[in-house]
Short mmCIF file of C-alpha atoms and ligand atoms in Angstrom, two decimals:
data_model
loop_
_atom_site.label_atom_id
_atom_site.label_comp_id
_atom_site.label_asym_id
_atom_site.label_seq_id
_atom_site.Cartn_x
_atom_site.Cartn_y
_atom_site.Cartn_z
CA MET A 1 -59.17 285.49 -90.47
CA GLY A 2 -61.97 283.88 -88.95
CA LEU A 3 -61.48 281.62 -85.62
CA PRO A 4 -60.50 278.04 -86.15
CA TYR A 5 -62.37 275.34 -85.24
CA PHE A 6 -62.38 271.32 -85.82
CA ARG A 7 -64.84 269.55 -88.26
CA ILE A 8 -64.62 265.81 -87.18
CA ASP A 9 -66.57 263.18 -89.48
CA GLY A 10 -66.73 260.43 -86.94
CA GLY A 11 -66.77 256.46 -87.77
CA THR A 12 -63.24 255.65 -88.96
CA ARG A 13 -61.15 253.17 -87.04
CA LEU A 14 -57.53 254.44 -86.28
CA ARG A 15 -54.71 252.38 -87.34
CA GLY A 16 -50.88 252.79 -87.66
CA SER A 17 -48.32 254.94 -85.63
CA VAL A 18 -47.98 257.79 -83.72
CA ARG A 19 -45.11 259.50 -81.65
CA ILE A 20 -45.98 260.91 -78.48
CA ASP A 21 -44.11 264.66 -77.72
CA GLY A 22 -42.32 265.44 -74.83
CA ALA A 23 -44.57 266.55 -71.61
CA LYS A 24 -45.93 269.94 -71.36
CA ASN A 25 -45.88 269.52 -67.56
CA ALA A 26 -42.69 268.42 -67.29
CA ALA A 27 -41.07 270.74 -69.97
CA LEU A 28 -43.03 274.27 -68.16
CA PRO A 29 -41.18 273.60 -64.50
CA ILE A 30 -37.98 272.88 -66.16
CA MET A 31 -38.00 275.75 -68.52
CA ALA A 32 -38.69 278.15 -65.18
CA ALA A 33 -35.70 276.05 -63.34
CA SER A 34 -33.81 277.63 -65.95
CA LEU A 35 -33.64 280.73 -64.11
CA LEU A 36 -31.48 279.44 -61.71
CA CYS A 37 -28.79 278.21 -63.62
CA ASP A 38 -25.67 280.38 -64.62
CA GLY A 39 -25.12 278.73 -68.02
CA GLU A 40 -26.89 277.43 -71.00
CA VAL A 41 -29.86 274.94 -70.77
CA ILE A 42 -30.59 273.10 -74.08
CA LEU A 43 -34.16 271.15 -73.63
CA HIS A 44 -34.92 268.44 -76.06
CA ASP A 45 -38.52 267.27 -76.69
CA VAL A 46 -40.26 270.38 -75.47
CA PRO A 47 -43.48 270.12 -76.98
CA ASP A 48 -44.51 273.06 -79.24
CA VAL A 49 -47.81 273.71 -77.92
CA SER A 50 -49.23 277.41 -76.95
CA ASP A 51 -48.25 276.75 -73.19
CA VAL A 52 -44.65 276.51 -74.00
CA ARG A 53 -44.97 279.76 -76.00
CA PHE A 54 -46.72 281.73 -73.32
CA LEU A 55 -44.03 280.67 -70.90
CA ALA A 56 -41.20 281.52 -73.04
CA GLU A 57 -42.74 285.06 -73.68
CA LEU A 58 -42.53 285.36 -69.69
CA LEU A 59 -39.05 284.19 -69.29
CA THR A 60 -38.10 286.62 -72.17
CA LYS A 61 -39.59 289.34 -69.88
CA LEU A 62 -37.91 288.22 -67.15
CA GLY A 63 -34.58 288.45 -68.89
CA SER A 64 -33.91 285.16 -70.53
CA GLU A 65 -32.93 284.41 -74.04
CA VAL A 66 -35.34 281.72 -75.53
CA GLU A 67 -34.63 280.41 -78.70
CA ARG A 68 -35.98 277.30 -80.93
CA ARG A 69 -33.30 275.82 -82.82
CA PRO A 70 -33.57 274.45 -86.27
CA ASP A 71 -33.62 270.79 -84.59
CA GLY A 72 -36.23 271.48 -82.43
CA SER A 73 -34.18 271.72 -79.19
CA MET A 74 -34.81 274.87 -77.31
CA ARG A 75 -32.13 277.12 -76.14
CA LEU A 76 -32.32 279.24 -72.18
CA VAL A 77 -29.76 281.63 -71.32
CA VAL A 78 -30.47 284.18 -68.59
CA ARG A 79 -29.04 287.49 -69.83
CA ASP A 80 -30.41 289.99 -67.39
CA GLU A 81 -31.57 289.17 -63.57
CA MET A 82 -33.03 292.68 -63.05
CA SER A 83 -36.69 292.16 -63.41
CA SER A 84 -38.61 289.71 -61.02
CA HIS A 85 -41.85 290.75 -61.90
CA ALA A 86 -44.41 288.05 -63.47
CA GLU A 87 -46.94 290.39 -64.51
CA TYR A 88 -50.79 289.53 -64.84
CA ASP A 89 -51.13 289.66 -68.43
CA VAL A 90 -49.15 286.45 -68.90
CA VAL A 91 -50.02 284.77 -65.57
CA ARG A 92 -53.50 285.23 -66.66
CA LYS A 93 -53.15 283.20 -69.89
CA MET A 94 -51.34 280.59 -68.20
CA ARG A 95 -51.82 279.30 -64.36
CA ALA A 96 -48.60 277.46 -64.54
CA SER A 97 -46.60 280.78 -64.62
CA ILE A 98 -46.55 280.26 -61.09
CA CYS A 99 -43.60 278.07 -61.23
CA VAL A 100 -41.48 280.83 -61.61
CA LEU A 101 -42.01 281.68 -57.99
CA GLY A 102 -39.51 279.54 -56.43
CA PRO A 103 -36.78 280.43 -59.10
CA LEU A 104 -37.05 284.06 -58.55
CA ILE A 105 -37.12 284.29 -54.95
CA ALA A 106 -33.89 281.96 -54.80
CA LYS A 107 -31.88 283.50 -57.50
CA ARG A 108 -32.95 286.97 -57.43
CA ARG A 109 -33.93 287.36 -53.62
CA LYS A 110 -37.39 288.77 -54.63
CA ALA A 111 -40.36 287.60 -56.84
CA GLN A 112 -43.14 289.52 -57.66
CA VAL A 113 -45.92 287.14 -59.24
CA ALA A 114 -49.54 288.01 -60.25
CA LEU A 115 -52.02 285.56 -58.36
CA PRO A 116 -53.29 283.45 -61.20
CA GLY A 117 -57.06 283.54 -60.40
CA GLY A 118 -59.81 281.28 -60.92
CA CYS A 119 -59.78 278.80 -63.90
CA ALA A 120 -62.43 276.69 -65.99
CA ILE A 121 -61.29 273.54 -63.64
CA GLY A 122 -62.27 275.33 -60.69
CA ASP A 123 -60.71 277.27 -57.65
CA ARG A 124 -57.09 276.92 -58.08
CA PRO A 125 -55.40 278.18 -54.91
CA VAL A 126 -51.77 278.60 -54.37
CA ASP A 127 -51.62 278.90 -50.66
CA ILE A 128 -49.34 276.01 -50.18
CA HIS A 129 -46.60 277.55 -52.73
CA VAL A 130 -46.80 280.56 -50.36
CA ARG A 131 -46.28 278.43 -47.11
CA ALA A 132 -43.64 276.95 -48.41
CA MET A 133 -41.53 280.22 -49.55
CA GLN A 134 -42.68 281.22 -46.24
CA ARG A 135 -40.83 278.18 -44.57
CA LEU A 136 -38.01 278.73 -46.65
CA GLY A 137 -37.40 282.34 -44.81
CA ALA A 138 -39.27 284.32 -47.39
CA ASP A 139 -41.30 287.54 -46.22
CA VAL A 140 -44.74 287.16 -48.43
CA ASP A 141 -47.17 289.95 -49.08
CA LEU A 142 -50.18 290.10 -51.08
CA VAL A 143 -50.42 293.66 -53.17
CA SER A 144 -52.83 294.42 -55.58
CA GLY A 145 -53.15 291.01 -56.92
CA ASP A 146 -49.65 290.24 -56.95
CA ILE A 147 -47.82 287.66 -54.69
CA ILE A 148 -44.59 289.75 -53.35
CA ALA A 149 -42.09 287.47 -51.70
CA LYS A 150 -38.35 288.61 -50.33
CA ALA A 151 -35.73 287.21 -48.57
CA LYS A 152 -32.19 288.18 -48.10
CA LYS A 153 -31.56 284.51 -47.50
CA LEU A 154 -33.15 281.35 -48.02
CA ARG A 155 -32.55 279.06 -45.36
CA GLY A 156 -33.25 275.06 -45.59
CA ALA A 157 -36.26 274.30 -43.55
CA GLU A 158 -38.77 271.07 -43.13
CA MET A 159 -42.03 271.53 -44.67
CA PHE A 160 -45.08 269.72 -45.13
CA LEU A 161 -46.95 270.42 -48.29
CA GLY A 162 -50.28 268.38 -48.39
CA GLY A 163 -53.58 270.20 -48.74
CA PRO A 164 -57.09 269.32 -48.83
CA PHE A 165 -56.76 267.45 -51.79
CA GLY A 166 -53.39 265.65 -51.17
CA SER A 167 -50.00 266.93 -52.73
CA THR A 168 -49.48 269.80 -54.87
CA VAL A 169 -47.61 269.02 -58.11
CA LEU A 170 -46.12 272.77 -58.97
CA GLY A 171 -46.30 273.42 -55.16
CA THR A 172 -43.83 270.62 -54.74
CA ALA A 173 -41.82 271.78 -57.92
CA ASN A 174 -41.54 275.72 -56.53
CA ALA A 175 -40.38 274.44 -52.94
CA MET A 176 -37.73 272.01 -54.60
CA MET A 177 -36.49 274.53 -57.08
CA ALA A 178 -36.31 277.73 -54.20
CA ALA A 179 -34.61 275.02 -51.88
CA CYS A 180 -32.00 274.04 -54.17
CA LEU A 181 -30.21 277.52 -53.63
CA ALA A 182 -30.92 277.97 -49.99
CA GLU A 183 -28.43 277.31 -47.20
CA GLY A 184 -28.81 274.14 -45.58
CA VAL A 185 -31.00 270.84 -45.69
CA SER A 186 -34.56 271.04 -46.82
CA VAL A 187 -36.86 268.15 -46.27
CA ILE A 188 -40.54 268.31 -48.33
CA GLU A 189 -43.14 265.85 -46.79
CA MET A 190 -46.07 264.90 -48.66
CA ALA A 191 -44.41 265.70 -51.71
CA ALA A 192 -45.99 265.18 -55.22
CA CYS A 193 -44.64 261.68 -56.59
CA GLU A 194 -45.51 262.59 -60.19
CA PRO A 195 -43.31 261.84 -62.90
CA GLU A 196 -42.92 265.56 -63.98
CA VAL A 197 -41.72 266.57 -60.36
CA VAL A 198 -39.03 263.56 -60.89
CA ASP A 199 -38.36 264.83 -64.44
CA LEU A 200 -37.51 268.50 -62.54
CA ALA A 201 -35.52 267.06 -59.96
CA ASN A 202 -33.35 264.95 -62.56
CA PHE A 203 -32.73 268.27 -64.57
CA LEU A 204 -31.81 270.26 -61.43
CA ASN A 205 -29.58 267.24 -60.55
CA LYS A 206 -27.83 267.47 -63.62
CA CYS A 207 -27.51 271.14 -63.46
CA GLY A 208 -25.39 270.36 -59.79
CA ALA A 209 -28.43 270.29 -57.37
CA SER A 210 -28.33 267.76 -54.71
CA ILE A 211 -31.64 266.27 -54.09
CA SER A 212 -32.84 262.66 -53.27
CA GLY A 213 -36.03 260.93 -52.69
CA HIS A 214 -37.92 262.40 -55.57
CA GLY A 215 -40.75 260.25 -56.69
CA THR A 216 -41.58 259.40 -52.96
CA PRO A 217 -43.42 261.78 -50.45
CA ARG A 218 -40.48 262.97 -48.89
CA ILE A 219 -37.75 264.62 -50.89
CA VAL A 220 -34.71 265.98 -49.35
CA ILE A 221 -32.50 268.69 -50.69
CA GLU A 222 -29.06 269.91 -49.70
CA GLY A 223 -28.75 273.81 -50.79
CA VAL A 224 -25.98 274.36 -53.18
CA ARG A 225 -23.78 277.65 -53.78
CA GLU A 226 -24.92 278.00 -57.75
CA LEU A 227 -26.56 275.58 -60.44
CA LYS A 228 -24.93 275.51 -63.79
CA GLY A 229 -26.52 274.82 -67.40
CA CYS A 230 -26.98 271.37 -68.83
CA GLU A 231 -28.58 269.73 -71.87
CA TYR A 232 -31.55 267.73 -71.04
CA ARG A 233 -34.27 265.56 -72.82
CA VAL A 234 -37.59 266.09 -71.29
CA ILE A 235 -39.96 262.72 -70.59
CA ALA A 236 -42.73 261.85 -72.98
CA ASP A 237 -46.07 263.18 -72.44
CA ARG A 238 -48.15 260.69 -70.58
CA ILE A 239 -51.43 262.49 -70.52
CA GLU A 240 -50.77 262.71 -74.84
CA ALA A 241 -50.15 259.15 -74.53
CA GLY A 242 -53.23 258.21 -72.50
CA THR A 243 -55.42 260.45 -74.91
CA PHE A 244 -54.12 258.43 -78.13
CA MET A 245 -55.02 255.25 -76.10
CA VAL A 246 -58.30 256.27 -75.85
CA ALA A 247 -58.52 257.67 -79.72
CA ALA A 248 -57.43 253.76 -80.41
CA ALA A 249 -59.99 252.39 -78.18
CA ILE A 250 -63.18 254.57 -78.85
CA THR A 251 -62.71 253.89 -82.77
CA ASN A 252 -62.02 250.19 -82.11
CA GLY A 253 -58.56 250.76 -83.83
CA ASP A 254 -55.24 249.20 -83.62
CA VAL A 255 -52.76 251.96 -82.90
CA LYS A 256 -49.18 251.73 -82.00
CA ILE A 257 -47.82 254.56 -79.80
CA GLU A 258 -44.58 255.09 -79.77
CA ASN A 259 -42.41 257.05 -76.63
CA CYS A 260 -45.16 255.82 -74.64
CA ARG A 261 -44.20 255.24 -70.84
CA LEU A 262 -46.24 252.76 -69.48
CA ASP A 263 -44.76 252.67 -66.11
CA HIS A 264 -46.42 256.27 -65.84
CA LEU A 265 -49.66 255.07 -66.71
CA VAL A 266 -50.21 252.09 -64.54
CA ALA A 267 -53.44 253.23 -62.50
CA PHE A 268 -54.95 253.96 -66.35
CA ALA A 269 -53.89 251.18 -68.28
CA ASP A 270 -55.41 248.94 -65.28
CA ARG A 271 -58.87 251.03 -65.82
CA LEU A 272 -58.55 250.56 -69.71
CA ALA A 273 -57.86 246.56 -68.99
CA ALA A 274 -61.06 246.57 -66.93
CA ILE A 275 -62.74 248.17 -69.68
CA GLY A 276 -61.55 245.44 -72.27
CA VAL A 277 -59.17 247.47 -73.99
CA ASN A 278 -56.00 245.63 -75.04
CA VAL A 279 -52.76 247.36 -73.74
CA GLU A 280 -49.54 245.57 -75.08
CA ARG A 281 -45.77 246.68 -74.56
CA ASN A 282 -43.71 245.70 -77.25
CA ASN A 283 -40.50 243.77 -75.70
CA ASP A 284 -39.35 246.00 -73.14
CA THR A 285 -39.45 249.29 -75.53
CA ASP A 286 -41.46 252.62 -75.23
CA VAL A 287 -44.12 251.31 -78.01
CA VAL A 288 -47.29 250.50 -76.84
CA THR A 289 -50.18 248.82 -79.06
CA VAL A 290 -53.39 249.66 -78.34
CA SER A 291 -56.39 247.84 -79.77
CA SER A 292 -60.27 247.49 -78.85
CA SER A 293 -62.83 245.15 -79.90
CA ARG A 294 -66.48 246.41 -80.01
CA ARG A 295 -67.37 245.43 -76.31
CA LEU A 296 -66.55 247.68 -73.39
CA GLU A 297 -67.33 247.01 -69.89
CA PRO A 298 -68.28 249.61 -67.60
CA VAL A 299 -65.86 250.39 -64.46
CA ASP A 300 -65.76 252.66 -61.66
CA VAL A 301 -62.82 255.23 -61.54
CA THR A 302 -61.54 257.72 -59.02
CA THR A 303 -58.81 260.04 -59.62
CA GLN A 304 -56.06 260.44 -57.26
CA PRO A 305 -52.23 261.85 -56.94
CA PHE A 306 -49.80 259.57 -58.74
CA PRO A 307 -49.53 256.78 -59.08
CA GLY A 308 -53.15 256.83 -59.02
CA MET A 309 -55.78 257.53 -62.23
CA PRO A 310 -54.63 260.80 -63.33
CA THR A 311 -57.08 264.06 -63.09
CA ASP A 312 -55.98 265.10 -66.80
CA LEU A 313 -57.17 261.92 -68.09
CA GLN A 314 -60.55 261.93 -66.67
CA ALA A 315 -62.54 263.52 -68.97
CA GLN A 316 -61.17 261.11 -72.06
CA LEU A 317 -61.70 258.09 -69.77
CA MET A 318 -65.15 259.21 -69.04
CA THR A 319 -65.81 259.75 -72.79
CA LEU A 320 -64.75 256.13 -73.32
CA LEU A 321 -67.36 255.02 -70.52
CA CYS A 322 -70.18 256.62 -72.74
CA LEU A 323 -70.10 253.81 -75.02
CA ALA A 324 -69.72 251.04 -72.27
CA ASP A 325 -72.25 248.11 -71.81
CA GLY A 326 -73.80 249.45 -68.45
CA ASN A 327 -73.12 252.03 -65.86
CA SER A 328 -69.84 253.87 -64.63
CA ILE A 329 -69.17 255.75 -61.81
CA VAL A 330 -66.34 258.59 -62.37
CA THR A 331 -65.33 260.45 -59.12
CA GLU A 332 -63.07 263.49 -59.24
CA LYS A 333 -60.84 263.64 -56.05
CA ILE A 334 -58.38 266.38 -57.40
CA PHE A 335 -60.35 268.95 -58.98
CA PRO A 336 -63.94 268.55 -57.78
CA ASP A 337 -65.52 270.61 -60.44
CA ARG A 338 -63.80 269.79 -62.99
CA PHE A 339 -66.72 268.39 -65.39
CA LEU A 340 -67.19 271.00 -68.16
CA HIS A 341 -67.09 268.18 -70.65
CA VAL A 342 -70.30 266.66 -68.92
CA ALA A 343 -72.97 269.03 -70.28
CA GLU A 344 -71.17 268.93 -74.12
CA LEU A 345 -70.97 265.00 -74.00
CA ASN A 346 -74.69 264.91 -73.07
CA ARG A 347 -75.51 267.20 -76.07
CA MET A 348 -73.68 264.50 -78.45
CA GLY A 349 -76.01 261.56 -76.77
CA ALA A 350 -74.05 260.82 -73.81
CA HIS A 351 -76.32 259.86 -70.26
CA LEU A 352 -74.29 261.65 -67.84
CA ARG A 353 -75.73 262.47 -64.50
CA LYS A 354 -73.38 264.82 -62.40
CA GLU A 355 -73.90 264.49 -58.46
CA GLY A 356 -71.02 266.87 -56.66
CA PRO A 357 -67.82 265.41 -57.36
CA THR A 358 -68.99 262.22 -59.16
CA VAL A 359 -70.31 261.45 -62.51
CA ILE A 360 -72.41 258.47 -63.30
CA VAL A 361 -72.51 257.31 -66.80
CA GLN A 362 -75.22 255.50 -68.38
CA GLY A 363 -73.66 253.69 -71.52
CA VAL A 364 -75.26 254.41 -74.96
CA LYS A 365 -75.21 252.49 -77.80
CA LYS A 366 -73.78 255.38 -80.01
CA LEU A 367 -72.95 259.03 -80.00
CA VAL A 368 -74.50 261.53 -82.66
CA GLY A 369 -72.37 264.67 -84.02
CA ALA A 370 -73.21 267.64 -82.87
CA PRO A 371 -71.88 271.50 -82.42
CA VAL A 372 -70.00 271.93 -79.17
CA MET A 373 -67.81 274.07 -77.37
CA ALA A 374 -64.42 273.43 -75.93
CA SER A 375 -64.00 274.57 -72.34
CA ASP A 376 -60.56 273.57 -71.03
CA LEU A 377 -57.67 271.44 -72.39
CA ARG A 378 -58.89 268.24 -71.26
CA ALA A 379 -62.13 268.66 -71.82
CA SER A 380 -61.31 269.43 -75.15
CA ALA A 381 -59.48 266.36 -75.84
CA ALA A 382 -62.58 264.35 -74.82
CA LEU A 383 -64.77 266.26 -77.22
CA VAL A 384 -62.47 265.39 -80.14
CA LEU A 385 -62.44 261.77 -78.88
CA ALA A 386 -66.23 261.71 -78.98
CA GLY A 387 -66.18 263.16 -82.24
CA LEU A 388 -64.28 260.52 -83.58
CA ALA A 389 -66.71 257.92 -82.16
CA ALA A 390 -69.75 259.87 -83.05
CA ARG A 391 -72.10 259.15 -85.98
CA GLY A 392 -72.16 262.16 -88.31
CA THR A 393 -70.49 265.54 -88.05
CA THR A 394 -69.06 267.30 -84.89
CA ILE A 395 -67.90 271.05 -85.02
CA ILE A 396 -65.84 271.67 -81.87
CA ASN A 397 -65.41 275.68 -81.60
CA ARG A 398 -62.74 277.23 -79.07
CA ILE A 399 -60.00 274.68 -80.12
CA TYR A 400 -57.25 277.47 -78.74
CA HIS A 401 -57.92 275.31 -75.65
CA ILE A 402 -56.53 272.10 -76.94
CA ASP A 403 -53.56 273.85 -78.86
CA ARG A 404 -52.34 274.70 -74.83
CA GLY A 405 -51.61 271.41 -74.51
CA TYR A 406 -51.42 269.03 -77.64
CA CYS A 407 -48.83 269.58 -80.46
CA ARG A 408 -50.89 269.08 -83.81
CA ILE A 409 -53.55 266.69 -82.52
CA ASP A 410 -55.27 267.11 -85.78
CA GLU A 411 -52.36 266.19 -87.98
CA LYS A 412 -51.42 263.09 -85.80
CA LEU A 413 -55.15 262.09 -85.90
CA ARG A 414 -55.34 262.31 -89.79
CA GLU A 415 -52.14 260.32 -90.18
CA LEU A 416 -54.12 257.26 -88.17
CA GLY A 417 -57.19 257.74 -90.46
CA GLY A 418 -59.38 260.21 -88.38
CA ASP A 419 -61.39 262.27 -90.38
CA ILE A 420 -60.58 265.66 -88.81
CA GLN A 421 -59.93 269.11 -90.40
CA ARG A 422 -58.80 272.37 -88.87
CA LEU A 423 -60.91 275.18 -90.64
CA GLU A 424 -61.70 278.86 -90.10
CA ALA A 425 -64.86 280.17 -89.24
CA ASP A 426 -65.31 281.73 -92.69
CA ASP A 427 -64.40 278.83 -94.57
N1 EPU B 1 -54.04 273.16 -54.13
C1 EPU B 1 -54.19 273.83 -53.02
N2 EPU B 1 -53.48 274.93 -52.74
C2 EPU B 1 -52.21 274.94 -53.86
C3 EPU B 1 -52.03 274.34 -54.51
C4 EPU B 1 -52.90 273.05 -54.80
O1 EPU B 1 -55.49 273.69 -52.34
O2 EPU B 1 -51.47 276.02 -53.24
C5 EPU B 1 -54.85 272.10 -54.47
C6 EPU B 1 -55.57 272.25 -55.92
O3 EPU B 1 -56.92 273.14 -55.90
C7 EPU B 1 -55.99 271.05 -56.64
C8 EPU B 1 -55.03 269.86 -55.90
O4 EPU B 1 -54.18 270.89 -54.74
O5 EPU B 1 -57.46 270.34 -55.64
C9 EPU B 1 -53.80 269.67 -56.74
O6 EPU B 1 -53.36 270.67 -57.43
P1 EPU B 1 -52.07 270.52 -58.01
O7 EPU B 1 -51.41 271.86 -57.18
O8 EPU B 1 -51.02 269.40 -58.13
O9 EPU B 1 -52.01 271.29 -59.51
P2 EPU B 1 -51.14 272.03 -60.40
O10 EPU B 1 -49.72 271.90 -59.86
O11 EPU B 1 -51.71 273.60 -60.72
C10 EPU B 1 -50.52 270.21 -62.27
C11 EPU B 1 -51.10 270.25 -63.83
C12 EPU B 1 -52.35 269.91 -64.17
C13 EPU B 1 -52.62 268.95 -63.54
C14 EPU B 1 -52.54 268.92 -61.88
C15 EPU B 1 -52.71 267.50 -61.03
C16 EPU B 1 -48.78 271.51 -64.64
C17 EPU B 1 -48.85 272.94 -65.42
N3 EPU B 1 -50.05 271.25 -64.53
O12 EPU B 1 -51.02 271.60 -61.51
O13 EPU B 1 -52.25 270.25 -65.20
O14 EPU B 1 -54.18 268.65 -63.40
O15 EPU B 1 -51.02 269.18 -61.68
O16 EPU B 1 -52.26 266.57 -61.13
O17 EPU B 1 -48.34 270.49 -64.52
C18 EPU B 1 -53.52 270.16 -67.39
O18 EPU B 1 -52.51 270.11 -68.00
O19 EPU B 1 -54.36 270.32 -68.10
C19 EPU B 1 -53.33 270.27 -66.02
C20 EPU B 1 -54.61 270.92 -65.42
#
């Protein structure tokens, strides 16, 4: 069996409707939080993507039973609490594995989690996660590449979780999860405000936790003795929604996007409006129609923590700006090296110049198909978008990156009329 790749023949206008799946970045910490629960957890709308499968594998190794039920829901039950070791084997495949740190230390009094190491979008330290565990009373050591945290008892504490690039999403998630079972009250200052953090807090509260202030930079957690399980529906994936919004815009299409939370995409929708893309919410529902005429205005964009423009949509928006009528400036304030798509887009005829954490985008009249290489999840999505708009054929290799976070992206685009095929190297 050869390696799968995408072949895209660009130039078709996308039309029709697409439904957005549940959010990968909400589902992952919620799945990890099931380690804290003494009962059964049933989750709806967990996307069927490979990152979810990696975490399911890790949770199984940690003693959970993880099952996809015929109706698509996921059932998680902890059967055995003996192991507290998240090994490098799994962690290196997926950095988000770090989110088992908080639940393990809180519930099993011990956590051994391999340090994730570098990743394609740059250095991704976990010092703030460690600081949070220490504030709650854990002793933390680094032994042979593993974080080893131990605590007889966690105690509620005040903590400041800001770093050089602002708040941390999974760091806030880890602190919040651990604090749920600590004795007394914890306060997280400079907490991440992302909708995925709010979703995790809502899930934990449904299991019996006492969390308030989520969605603001100050989260207060009153520790409880135990958490039970619950049934919960994961929020819609705002990044998948944003990617389809660009797909509609870049093909001059007209697409109805269902299960799309526009209130989670305020900054992004603002940039689309400035570019000249029509984004309309249908009568107070979560259905959003996106259409575009041929003229795209250049804009400046800076990524920021929520409610600012998400870094996870930077590559996709840059791809749209490649075809704007003038020069745009894209600045990355979360992951300053997250520009692996730049060289690949230039292979397709874009005019992009990187200057430190900024890319100057000189709009061009057209992109042209080419063989390109996917490098990380969102950069790969950007190449798919470029392929849909380009003249001719684009071949995208290493698409396992895109399957980590997008569920059936090729099928969904085909249903909208896109000419995209998943092939194997021998085909
Ligand atoms: N940071 C530190 N120290 C830490 C933790 C983070 O300096 O201990 C820095 C990071 O290096 C970065 C900034 O803080 O500069 C923000 O990183 P954050 O911790 O918020 O990222 P994360 O929680 O590891 C999540 C998403 C990412 C998304 C970022 C930012 C998940 C599973 N991952 O990562 O999603 O880009 O928040 O919004 O939720 C993706 O889905 O493609 C993806 C990379």
